Coordinates of C-alpha atoms and ligand atoms in Angstrom, one line a residue:
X6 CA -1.9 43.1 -4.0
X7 CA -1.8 41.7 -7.2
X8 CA 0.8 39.0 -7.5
X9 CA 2.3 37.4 -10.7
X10 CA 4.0 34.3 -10.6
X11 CA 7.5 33.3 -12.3
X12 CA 8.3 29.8 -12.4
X13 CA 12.1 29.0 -12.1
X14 CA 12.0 25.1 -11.9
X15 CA 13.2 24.5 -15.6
X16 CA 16.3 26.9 -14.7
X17 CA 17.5 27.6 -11.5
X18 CA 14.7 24.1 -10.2
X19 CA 17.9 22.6 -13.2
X20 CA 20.7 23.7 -11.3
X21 CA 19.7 21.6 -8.3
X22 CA 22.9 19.2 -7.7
X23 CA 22.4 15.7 -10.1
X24 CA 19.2 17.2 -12.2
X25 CA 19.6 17.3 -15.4
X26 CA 16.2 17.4 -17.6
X27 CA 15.9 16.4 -21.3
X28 CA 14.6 18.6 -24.0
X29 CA 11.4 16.2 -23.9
X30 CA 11.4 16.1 -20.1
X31 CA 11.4 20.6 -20.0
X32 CA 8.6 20.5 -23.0
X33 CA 6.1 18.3 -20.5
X34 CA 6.9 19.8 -17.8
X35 CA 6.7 23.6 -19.0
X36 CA 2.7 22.3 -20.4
X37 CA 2.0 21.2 -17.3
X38 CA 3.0 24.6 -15.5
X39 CA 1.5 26.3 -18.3
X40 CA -1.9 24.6 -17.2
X41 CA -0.8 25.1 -13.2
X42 CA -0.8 28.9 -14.2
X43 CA 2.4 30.8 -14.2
X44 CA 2.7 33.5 -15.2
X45 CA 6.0 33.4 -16.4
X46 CA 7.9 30.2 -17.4
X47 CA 11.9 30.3 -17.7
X48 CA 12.9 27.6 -19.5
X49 CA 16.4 27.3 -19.3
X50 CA 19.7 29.5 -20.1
X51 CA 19.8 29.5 -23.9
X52 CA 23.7 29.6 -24.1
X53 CA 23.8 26.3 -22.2
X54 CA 24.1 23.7 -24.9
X55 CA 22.4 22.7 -28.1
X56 CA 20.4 20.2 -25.9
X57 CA 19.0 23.5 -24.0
X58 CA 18.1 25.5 -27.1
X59 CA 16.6 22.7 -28.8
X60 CA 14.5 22.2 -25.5
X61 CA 13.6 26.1 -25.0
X62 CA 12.8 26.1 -28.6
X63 CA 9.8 22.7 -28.2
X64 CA 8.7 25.3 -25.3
X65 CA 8.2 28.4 -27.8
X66 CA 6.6 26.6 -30.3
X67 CA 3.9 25.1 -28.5
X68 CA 2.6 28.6 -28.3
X69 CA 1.7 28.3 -24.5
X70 CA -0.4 31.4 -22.7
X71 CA 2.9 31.9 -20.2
X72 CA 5.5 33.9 -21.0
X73 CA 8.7 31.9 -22.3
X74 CA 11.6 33.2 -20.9
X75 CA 15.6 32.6 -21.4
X76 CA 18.2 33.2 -18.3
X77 CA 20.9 35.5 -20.3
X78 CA 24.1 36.6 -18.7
X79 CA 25.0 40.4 -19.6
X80 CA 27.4 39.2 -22.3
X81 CA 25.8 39.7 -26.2
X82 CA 26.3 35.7 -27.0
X83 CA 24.0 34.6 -24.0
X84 CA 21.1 37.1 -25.9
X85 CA 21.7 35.9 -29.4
X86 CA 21.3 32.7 -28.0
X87 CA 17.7 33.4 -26.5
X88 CA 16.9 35.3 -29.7
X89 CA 17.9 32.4 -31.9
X90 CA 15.5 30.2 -29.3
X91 CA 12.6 32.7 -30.3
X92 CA 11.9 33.6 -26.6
X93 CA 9.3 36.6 -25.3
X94 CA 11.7 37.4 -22.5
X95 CA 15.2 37.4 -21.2
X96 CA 16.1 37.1 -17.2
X97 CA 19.4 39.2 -18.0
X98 CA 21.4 39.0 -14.5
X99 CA 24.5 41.1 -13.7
X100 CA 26.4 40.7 -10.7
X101 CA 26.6 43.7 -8.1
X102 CA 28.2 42.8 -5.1
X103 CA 31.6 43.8 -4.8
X104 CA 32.6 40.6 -4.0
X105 CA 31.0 38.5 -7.2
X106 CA 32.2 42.0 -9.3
X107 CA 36.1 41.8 -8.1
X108 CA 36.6 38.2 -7.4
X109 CA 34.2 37.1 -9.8
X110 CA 34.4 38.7 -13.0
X111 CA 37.6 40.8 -12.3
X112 CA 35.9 44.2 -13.3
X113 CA 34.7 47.3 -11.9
X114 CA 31.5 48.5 -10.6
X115 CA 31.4 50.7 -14.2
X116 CA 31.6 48.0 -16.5
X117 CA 29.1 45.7 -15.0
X118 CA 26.7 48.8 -14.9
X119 CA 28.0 49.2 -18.8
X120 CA 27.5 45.3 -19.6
X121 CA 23.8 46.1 -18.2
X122 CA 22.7 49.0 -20.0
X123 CA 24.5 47.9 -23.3
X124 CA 23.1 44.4 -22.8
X125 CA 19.3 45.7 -21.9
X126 CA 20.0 48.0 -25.1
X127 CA 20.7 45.3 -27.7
X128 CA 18.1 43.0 -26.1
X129 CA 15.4 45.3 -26.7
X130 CA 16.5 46.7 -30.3
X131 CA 16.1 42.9 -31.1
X132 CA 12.5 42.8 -29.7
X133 CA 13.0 41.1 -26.3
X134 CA 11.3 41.8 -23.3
X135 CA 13.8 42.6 -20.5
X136 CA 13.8 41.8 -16.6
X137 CA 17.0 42.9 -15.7
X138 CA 18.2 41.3 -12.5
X139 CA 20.8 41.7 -10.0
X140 CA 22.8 38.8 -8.7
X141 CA 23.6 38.6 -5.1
X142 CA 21.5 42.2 -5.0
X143 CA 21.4 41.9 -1.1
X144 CA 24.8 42.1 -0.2
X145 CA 25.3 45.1 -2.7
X146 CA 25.5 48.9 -1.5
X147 CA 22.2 50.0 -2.0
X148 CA 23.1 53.1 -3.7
X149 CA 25.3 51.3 -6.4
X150 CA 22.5 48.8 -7.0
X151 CA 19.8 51.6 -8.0
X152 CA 22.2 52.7 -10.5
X153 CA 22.3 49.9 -12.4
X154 CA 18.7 49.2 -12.1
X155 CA 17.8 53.1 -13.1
X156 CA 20.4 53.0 -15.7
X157 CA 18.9 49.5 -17.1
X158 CA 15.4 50.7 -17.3
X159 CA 16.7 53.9 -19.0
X160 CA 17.8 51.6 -21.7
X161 CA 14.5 49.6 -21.7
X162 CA 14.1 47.2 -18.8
X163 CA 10.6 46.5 -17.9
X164 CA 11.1 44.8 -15.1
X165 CA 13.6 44.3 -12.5
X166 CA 14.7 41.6 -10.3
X167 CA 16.9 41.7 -7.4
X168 CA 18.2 38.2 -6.1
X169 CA 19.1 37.3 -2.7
X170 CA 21.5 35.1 -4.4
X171 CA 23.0 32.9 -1.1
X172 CA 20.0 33.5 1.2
X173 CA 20.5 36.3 3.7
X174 CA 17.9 38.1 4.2
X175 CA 15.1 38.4 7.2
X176 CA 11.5 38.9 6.8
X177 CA 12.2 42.2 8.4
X178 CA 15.5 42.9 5.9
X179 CA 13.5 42.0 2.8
X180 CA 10.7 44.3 3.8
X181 CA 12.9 46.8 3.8
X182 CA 14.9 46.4 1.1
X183 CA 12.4 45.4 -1.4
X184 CA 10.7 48.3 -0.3
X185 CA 13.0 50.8 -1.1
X186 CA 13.4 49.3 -5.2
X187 CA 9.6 50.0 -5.4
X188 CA 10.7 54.1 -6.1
X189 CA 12.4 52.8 -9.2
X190 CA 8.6 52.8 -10.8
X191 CA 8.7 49.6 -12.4
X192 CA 7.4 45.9 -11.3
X193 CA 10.1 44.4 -9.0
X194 CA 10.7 40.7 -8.6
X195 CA 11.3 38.9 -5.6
X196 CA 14.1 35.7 -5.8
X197 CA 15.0 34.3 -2.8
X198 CA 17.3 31.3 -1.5
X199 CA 16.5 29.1 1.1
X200 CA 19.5 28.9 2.9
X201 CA 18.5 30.0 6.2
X202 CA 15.2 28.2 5.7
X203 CA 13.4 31.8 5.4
X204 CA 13.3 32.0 0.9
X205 CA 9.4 31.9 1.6
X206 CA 9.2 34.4 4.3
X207 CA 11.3 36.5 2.5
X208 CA 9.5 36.5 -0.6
X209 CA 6.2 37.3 1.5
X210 CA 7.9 40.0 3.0
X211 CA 9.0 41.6 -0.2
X212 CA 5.8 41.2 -1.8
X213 CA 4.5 42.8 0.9
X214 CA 6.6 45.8 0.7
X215 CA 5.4 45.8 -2.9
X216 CA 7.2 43.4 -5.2
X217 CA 5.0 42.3 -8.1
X218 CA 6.2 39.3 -8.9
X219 CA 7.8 36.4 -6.9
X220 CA 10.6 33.4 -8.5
X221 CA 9.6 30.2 -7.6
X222 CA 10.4 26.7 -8.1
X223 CA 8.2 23.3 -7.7
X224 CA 8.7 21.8 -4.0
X225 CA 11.9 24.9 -3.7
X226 CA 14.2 23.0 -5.7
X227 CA 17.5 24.6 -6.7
X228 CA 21.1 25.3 -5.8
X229 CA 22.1 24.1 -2.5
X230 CA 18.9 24.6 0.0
X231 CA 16.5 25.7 -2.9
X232 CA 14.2 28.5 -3.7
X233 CA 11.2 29.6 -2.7
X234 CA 9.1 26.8 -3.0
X235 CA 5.6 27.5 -5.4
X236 CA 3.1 25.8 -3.6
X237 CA 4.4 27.0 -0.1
X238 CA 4.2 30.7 -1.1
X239 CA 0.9 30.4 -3.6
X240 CA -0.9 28.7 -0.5
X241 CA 0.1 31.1 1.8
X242 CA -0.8 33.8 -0.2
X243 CA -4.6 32.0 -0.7
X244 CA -5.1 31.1 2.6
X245 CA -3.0 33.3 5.0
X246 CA -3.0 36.7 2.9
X247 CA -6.3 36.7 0.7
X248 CA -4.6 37.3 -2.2
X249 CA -5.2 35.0 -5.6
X250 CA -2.6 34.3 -8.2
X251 CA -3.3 32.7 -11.3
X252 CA -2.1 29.3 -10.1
X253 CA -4.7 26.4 -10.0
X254 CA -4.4 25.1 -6.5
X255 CA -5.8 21.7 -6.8
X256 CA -2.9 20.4 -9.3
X257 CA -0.1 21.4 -6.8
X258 CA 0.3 18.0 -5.3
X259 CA 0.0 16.0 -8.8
X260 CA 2.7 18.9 -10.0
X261 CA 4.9 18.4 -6.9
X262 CA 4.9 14.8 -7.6
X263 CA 6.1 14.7 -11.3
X264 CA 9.0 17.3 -10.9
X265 CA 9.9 14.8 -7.9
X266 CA 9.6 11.9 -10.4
X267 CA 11.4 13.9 -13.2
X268 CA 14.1 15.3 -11.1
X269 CA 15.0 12.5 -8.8
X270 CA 14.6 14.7 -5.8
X271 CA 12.3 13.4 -3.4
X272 CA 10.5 15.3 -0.6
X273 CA 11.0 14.7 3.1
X274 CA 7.7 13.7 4.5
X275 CA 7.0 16.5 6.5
X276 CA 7.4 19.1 3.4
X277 CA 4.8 21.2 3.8
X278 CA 1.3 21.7 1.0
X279 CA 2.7 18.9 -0.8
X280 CA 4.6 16.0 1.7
X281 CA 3.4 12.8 2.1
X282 CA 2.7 13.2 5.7
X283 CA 1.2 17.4 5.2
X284 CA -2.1 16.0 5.8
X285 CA -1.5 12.4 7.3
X286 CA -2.7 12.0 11.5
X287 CA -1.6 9.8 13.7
X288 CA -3.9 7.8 15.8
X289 CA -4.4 9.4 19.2
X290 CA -6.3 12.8 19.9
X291 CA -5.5 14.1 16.5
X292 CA -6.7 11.0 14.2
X293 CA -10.4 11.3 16.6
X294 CA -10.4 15.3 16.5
X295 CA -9.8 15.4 12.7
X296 CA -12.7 12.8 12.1
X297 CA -14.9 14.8 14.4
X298 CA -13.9 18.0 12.5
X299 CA -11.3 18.5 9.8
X300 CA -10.6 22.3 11.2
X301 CA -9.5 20.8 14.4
X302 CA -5.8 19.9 13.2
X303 CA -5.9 21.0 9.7
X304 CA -5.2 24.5 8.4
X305 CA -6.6 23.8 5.2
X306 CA -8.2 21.1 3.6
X307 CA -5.8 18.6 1.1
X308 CA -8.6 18.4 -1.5
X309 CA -7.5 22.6 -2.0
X310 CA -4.2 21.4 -3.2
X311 CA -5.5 18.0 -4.8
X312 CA -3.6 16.0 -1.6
X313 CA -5.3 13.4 0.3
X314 CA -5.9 12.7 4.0
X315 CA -4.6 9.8 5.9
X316 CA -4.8 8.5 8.9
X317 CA -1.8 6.3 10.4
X318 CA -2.6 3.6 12.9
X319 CA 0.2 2.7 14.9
X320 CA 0.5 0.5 17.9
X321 CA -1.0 3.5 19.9
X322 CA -4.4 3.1 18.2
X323 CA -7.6 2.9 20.0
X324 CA -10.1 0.3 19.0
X325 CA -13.0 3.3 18.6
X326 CA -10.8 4.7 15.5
X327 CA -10.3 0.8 13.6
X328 CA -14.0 0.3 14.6
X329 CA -15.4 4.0 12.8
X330 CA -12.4 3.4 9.9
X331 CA -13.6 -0.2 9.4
X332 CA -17.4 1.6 9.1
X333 CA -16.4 3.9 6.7
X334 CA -15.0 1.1 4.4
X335 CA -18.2 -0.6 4.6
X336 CA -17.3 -3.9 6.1
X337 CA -19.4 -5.6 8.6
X338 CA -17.1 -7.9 10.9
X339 CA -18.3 -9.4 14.0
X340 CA -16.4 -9.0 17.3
X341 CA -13.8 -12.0 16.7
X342 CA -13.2 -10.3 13.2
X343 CA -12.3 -7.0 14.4
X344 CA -10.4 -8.2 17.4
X345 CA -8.0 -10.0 14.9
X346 CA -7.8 -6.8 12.4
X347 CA -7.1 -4.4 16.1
X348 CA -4.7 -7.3 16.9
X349 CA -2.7 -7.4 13.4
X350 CA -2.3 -3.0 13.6
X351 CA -1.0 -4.0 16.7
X352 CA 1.1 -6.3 16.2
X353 CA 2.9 -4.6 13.3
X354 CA 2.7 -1.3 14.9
X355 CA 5.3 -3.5 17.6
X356 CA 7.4 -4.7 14.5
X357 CA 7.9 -1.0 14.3
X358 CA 5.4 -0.1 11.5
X359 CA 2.4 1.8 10.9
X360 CA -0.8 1.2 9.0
X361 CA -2.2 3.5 6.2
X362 CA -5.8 3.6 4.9
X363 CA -5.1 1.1 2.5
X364 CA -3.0 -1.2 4.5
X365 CA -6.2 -1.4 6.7
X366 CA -8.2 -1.9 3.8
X367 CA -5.9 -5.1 3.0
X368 CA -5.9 -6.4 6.3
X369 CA -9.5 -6.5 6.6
X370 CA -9.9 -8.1 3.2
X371 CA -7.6 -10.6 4.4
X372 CA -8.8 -11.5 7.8
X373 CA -12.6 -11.3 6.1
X374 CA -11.0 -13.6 3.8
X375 CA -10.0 -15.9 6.6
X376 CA -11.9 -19.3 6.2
X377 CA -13.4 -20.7 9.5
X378 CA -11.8 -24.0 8.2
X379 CA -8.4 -24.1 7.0
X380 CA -8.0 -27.4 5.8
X381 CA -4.0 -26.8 4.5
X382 CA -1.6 -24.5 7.1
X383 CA 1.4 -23.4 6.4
X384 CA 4.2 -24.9 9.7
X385 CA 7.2 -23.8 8.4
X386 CA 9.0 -22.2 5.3
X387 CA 12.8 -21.8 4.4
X388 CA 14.4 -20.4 1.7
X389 CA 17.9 -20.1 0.3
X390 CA 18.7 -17.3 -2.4
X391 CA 21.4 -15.3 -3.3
X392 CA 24.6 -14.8 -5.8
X393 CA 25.3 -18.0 -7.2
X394 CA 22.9 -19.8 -5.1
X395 CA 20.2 -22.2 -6.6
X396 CA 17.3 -20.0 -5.4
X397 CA 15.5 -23.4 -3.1
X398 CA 12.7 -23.3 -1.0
X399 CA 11.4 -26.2 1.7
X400 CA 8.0 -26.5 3.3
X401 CA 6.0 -28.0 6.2
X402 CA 2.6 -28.1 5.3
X403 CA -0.5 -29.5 8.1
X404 CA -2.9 -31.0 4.9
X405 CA -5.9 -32.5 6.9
X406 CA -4.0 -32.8 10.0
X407 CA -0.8 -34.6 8.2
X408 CA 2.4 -33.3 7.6
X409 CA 4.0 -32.9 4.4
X410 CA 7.3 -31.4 3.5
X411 CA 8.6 -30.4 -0.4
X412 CA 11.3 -29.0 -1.7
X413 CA 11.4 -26.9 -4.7
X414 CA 13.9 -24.8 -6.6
X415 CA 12.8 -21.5 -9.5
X416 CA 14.0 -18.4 -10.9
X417 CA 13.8 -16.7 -7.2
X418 CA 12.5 -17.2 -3.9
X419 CA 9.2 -16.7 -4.4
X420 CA 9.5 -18.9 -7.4
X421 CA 10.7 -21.2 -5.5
X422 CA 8.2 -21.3 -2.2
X423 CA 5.1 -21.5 -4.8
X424 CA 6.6 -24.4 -7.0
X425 CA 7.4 -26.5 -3.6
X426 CA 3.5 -25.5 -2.1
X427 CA 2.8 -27.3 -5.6
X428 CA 4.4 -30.1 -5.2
X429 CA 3.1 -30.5 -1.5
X430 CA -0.7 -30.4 -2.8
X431 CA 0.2 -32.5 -5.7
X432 CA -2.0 -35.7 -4.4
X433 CA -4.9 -33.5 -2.7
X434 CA -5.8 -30.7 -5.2
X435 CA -4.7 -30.0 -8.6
X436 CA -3.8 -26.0 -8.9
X437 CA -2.6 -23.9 -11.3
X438 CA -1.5 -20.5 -10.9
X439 CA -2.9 -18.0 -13.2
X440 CA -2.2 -14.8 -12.0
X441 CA 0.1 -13.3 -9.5
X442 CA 0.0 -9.3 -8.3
X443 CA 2.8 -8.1 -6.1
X444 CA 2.2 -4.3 -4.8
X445 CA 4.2 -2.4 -2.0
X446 CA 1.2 -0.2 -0.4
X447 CA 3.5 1.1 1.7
X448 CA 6.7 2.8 0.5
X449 CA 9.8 1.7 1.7
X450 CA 11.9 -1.5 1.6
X451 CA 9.7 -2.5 5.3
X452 CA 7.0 -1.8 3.5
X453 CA 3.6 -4.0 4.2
X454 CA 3.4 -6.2 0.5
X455 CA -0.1 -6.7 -0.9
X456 CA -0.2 -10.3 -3.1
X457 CA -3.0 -11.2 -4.5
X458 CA -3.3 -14.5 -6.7
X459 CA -5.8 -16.3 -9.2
X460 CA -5.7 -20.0 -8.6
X461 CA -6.9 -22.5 -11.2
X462 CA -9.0 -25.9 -10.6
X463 CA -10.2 -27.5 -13.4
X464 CA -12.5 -24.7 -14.5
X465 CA -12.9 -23.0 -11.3
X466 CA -11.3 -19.9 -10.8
X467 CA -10.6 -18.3 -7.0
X468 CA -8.7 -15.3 -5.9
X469 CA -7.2 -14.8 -3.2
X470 CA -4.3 -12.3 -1.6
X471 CA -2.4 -11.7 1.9
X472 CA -1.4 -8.6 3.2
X473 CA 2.2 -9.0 4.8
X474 CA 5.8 -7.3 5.7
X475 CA 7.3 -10.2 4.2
X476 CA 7.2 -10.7 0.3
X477 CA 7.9 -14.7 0.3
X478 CA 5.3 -15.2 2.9
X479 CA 2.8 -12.8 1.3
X480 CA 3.3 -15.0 -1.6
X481 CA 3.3 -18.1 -0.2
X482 CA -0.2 -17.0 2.5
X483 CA -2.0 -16.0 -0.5
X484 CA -1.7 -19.0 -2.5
X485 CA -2.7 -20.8 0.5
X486 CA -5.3 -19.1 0.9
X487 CA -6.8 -19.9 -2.6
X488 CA -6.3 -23.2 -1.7
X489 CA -8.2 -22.9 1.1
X490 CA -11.1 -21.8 -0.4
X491 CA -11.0 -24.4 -3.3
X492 CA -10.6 -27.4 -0.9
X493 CA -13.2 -25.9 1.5
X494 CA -15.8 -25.5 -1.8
X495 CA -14.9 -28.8 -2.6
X496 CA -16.1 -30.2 0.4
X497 CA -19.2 -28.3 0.3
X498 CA -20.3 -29.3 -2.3
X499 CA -19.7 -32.8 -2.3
X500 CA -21.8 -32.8 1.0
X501 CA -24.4 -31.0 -1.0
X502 CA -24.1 -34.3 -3.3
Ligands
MN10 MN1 18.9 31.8 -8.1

């Protein structure tokens, strides 16, 4: 089986509800899925708007190795459109079903075969290469449909394409009916909607019946549910059927991610090949069989499809997977170390989250960063922001066993915490903060917020950072921290004196 691949995202992948895609936006993206490997790469519907042309023209003239091909309805403007964008193809689509031909256009089952063979005809005098497709092909009498198609190859069609426009076929059905377009001698494309949840299935199925080439969009995007999705059906192809395309595996998740980014359509977790949980464990049996063997709950391996592994630890975590994560990152923690990282998974995993890779990673740099003295402690912090509000913040510090409370007012909240912590230490330490790094490793607003700080003493620079759910207190722990360490060096060293 020999499989070619035409990419759909820049046309029907547009249609999806609220995407619309500059010309700049369709000329990266159609070099990046010239490097993925399509075969075919339709770049828009030429007749669209000057926007569109101007776009599908960028496309031609980088001179990529796909094919560049123009969506073209069976009317002669549509095609002088896509010749005027200097195309190699058009994807010229009649309607067959007598429901889209008498409620649709208002004509007969004649003219639409006429507006096909006339349309093929003028395309090809002009030097196009035609794949003349049928819209909503699987709820057409069979019988009519191989008209058109024999008529439209009689006129020069090289390929054909028959749509399951609204989603209705089976496995079984698209076996079936793909199978019976493969007597018509020429290669036969596959396009199917995901309404039912099936577009992929189907598409295997009619490639198995002998289809050459499937339609496919990045992560299935398209009208209403989607079409078949690329990286579902080039995977399953690899690893399920033995049979290669031209597409390079290992950029589908990087692909996945910037149509997502470009689109504004974001993946549910649990989307397969390419969702942010396709290759993520949770902590119990799963977590310890995958780190005993990758086989034991993984079909295929992320690195094939450039994803990445990751392991969740929720509040169900045994202490044997922290321990062996915790050796893998190369930290060496005694016992009362590692009983306060197991304690803080725990802990969070009861405030209802769960920890990634890297939140582990920040939670053992903190607690490792966790001075045996702490000569400063944070007792309490307020803060007041808002509309119209003065963003304030109060705190309660314990310096050397003695209270200390400050106010403070800045730009925000956070602002506002750091510049009242400054004002507390005032008498004991003199600090300036050079740098401040906020990152969310987590995504989501409950996500777990990574600060990290540089703090300033005279000409001593420390860094510091706290790993928290909470932004302000983040903020306000890490500075702390930094503190922390300056006082405690401080001391050292004047004891060294
Ligand atoms: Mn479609």
């Amino acid at each position: 089986m020999d499989v070619k691949i035409f990419d759909t995202t820049l046309r029907d992948g547009e249609q999806t509800p609220g995407v619309s895609l500059t010309p700049d936006q369709k000329l990266r993206m159609a070099i990046k899925l010239n490097e993925l490997g399509v075969d075919v790469i339709e770049a828009g519907s030429a007749i669209t708007s000057e926007g569109e042309r101007q776009g599908i023209k960028n496309i031609v003239s980088e001179g990529l190795d796909a094919e560049i091909c123009s969506f073209a309805r069976a009317v002669k403007v549509d095609i002088d459109a896509a010749l005027e964008c200097g195309v190699d193809s058009v994807h010229l689509v009649v309607p067959t079903s007598d429901l889209h031909i008498k409620y649709k256009l208002r004509k007969t089952r004649e003219d639409v075969k006429r507006f096909a063979v006339d349309c093929t005809q003028y395309a090809v005098d002009h030097g196009l290469t035609v794949e003349l497709s049928a819209e909503d092909s699987t709820r057409t009498e069979f019988e009519f449909l191989k008209e058109v198609f024999q008529a439209g190859i009689g006129a020069g069609a090289k390929r054909i394409c028959a749509c399951d426009t609204v989603g209705m076929l089976t496995p079984e059905s698209s076996y079936k009916f793909y199978g019976g377009l493969a007597e018509l001698k020429v290669p036969v494309s596959v396009h199917c909607h995901n309404d039912f949840g099936l577009a992929v299935a189907n598409t295997l199925s009619g490639l198995q019946a002998g289809a050459a080439q499937a339609h496919v969009t990045i992560n299935g995007i398209g009208e209403r549910a989607g079409n078949a999705s690329l990286e579902e059906l080039v995977v399953a192809l690899h690893s399920l059927y033995n049979v290669e395309t031209k597409i390079k595996l290992g950029m589908l998740y990087q692909m996945s991610k910037s149509v997502a980014r470009m689109t504004g359509v974001y993946l549910q977790p649990n989307k397969p090949i390419v969702g942010e949980n396709a290759f993520a464990h949770e902590s119990g049996i799963h977590a310890d069989g995958v780190m005993k063997k990758a086989e034991t709950y993984e079909p295929i391996t992320p690195e094939l499809v450039g994803h990445k592994r990751r392991f969740v630890l929720g509040k169900h975590v045994g202490s044997h997977i922290v321990r062996e994560k915790i050796k893998e990152m190369d930290l060496r923690v005694d016992d009362e170390r590692f009983n306060q990282i197991f304690g803080r998974i725990k802990s969070l995993g009861d405030m209802g989250k769960c920890v990634t890779d890297i939140d582990l990673q920040a939670i053992a740099d903190d607690v490792m960063g966790i001075l045996p003295e702490k000569p400063v402690e944070l007792e309490e912090l307020t803060t007041v922001a808002g509309n119209k509000v003065t963003p304030t913040a109060s705190v309660k510090l314990k310096i050397n066993d003695m209270d200390k409370v400050e106010a403070g007012v800045g730009v925000g909240p956070v602002d506002a915490a750091i510049v009242a912590v400054k004002k507390s230490m005032k008498d004991v330490v003199d600090i300036e903060l050079e740098e401040y790094h906020v990152d969310a490793i987590t995504g989501g607003t409950d996500a777990l917020i990574d600060v990290v700080v540089k703090l300033r003493n005279g000409d001593r620079i420390v860094s510091a950072r706290s790993t928290q759910p909470d932004i302000i207190m983040a903020s306000v722990e890490a500075v702390l921290s930094g503190i922390n360490k300056i006082l405690s060096d401080k001391k050292l060293r004047e004891a060294e004196n």
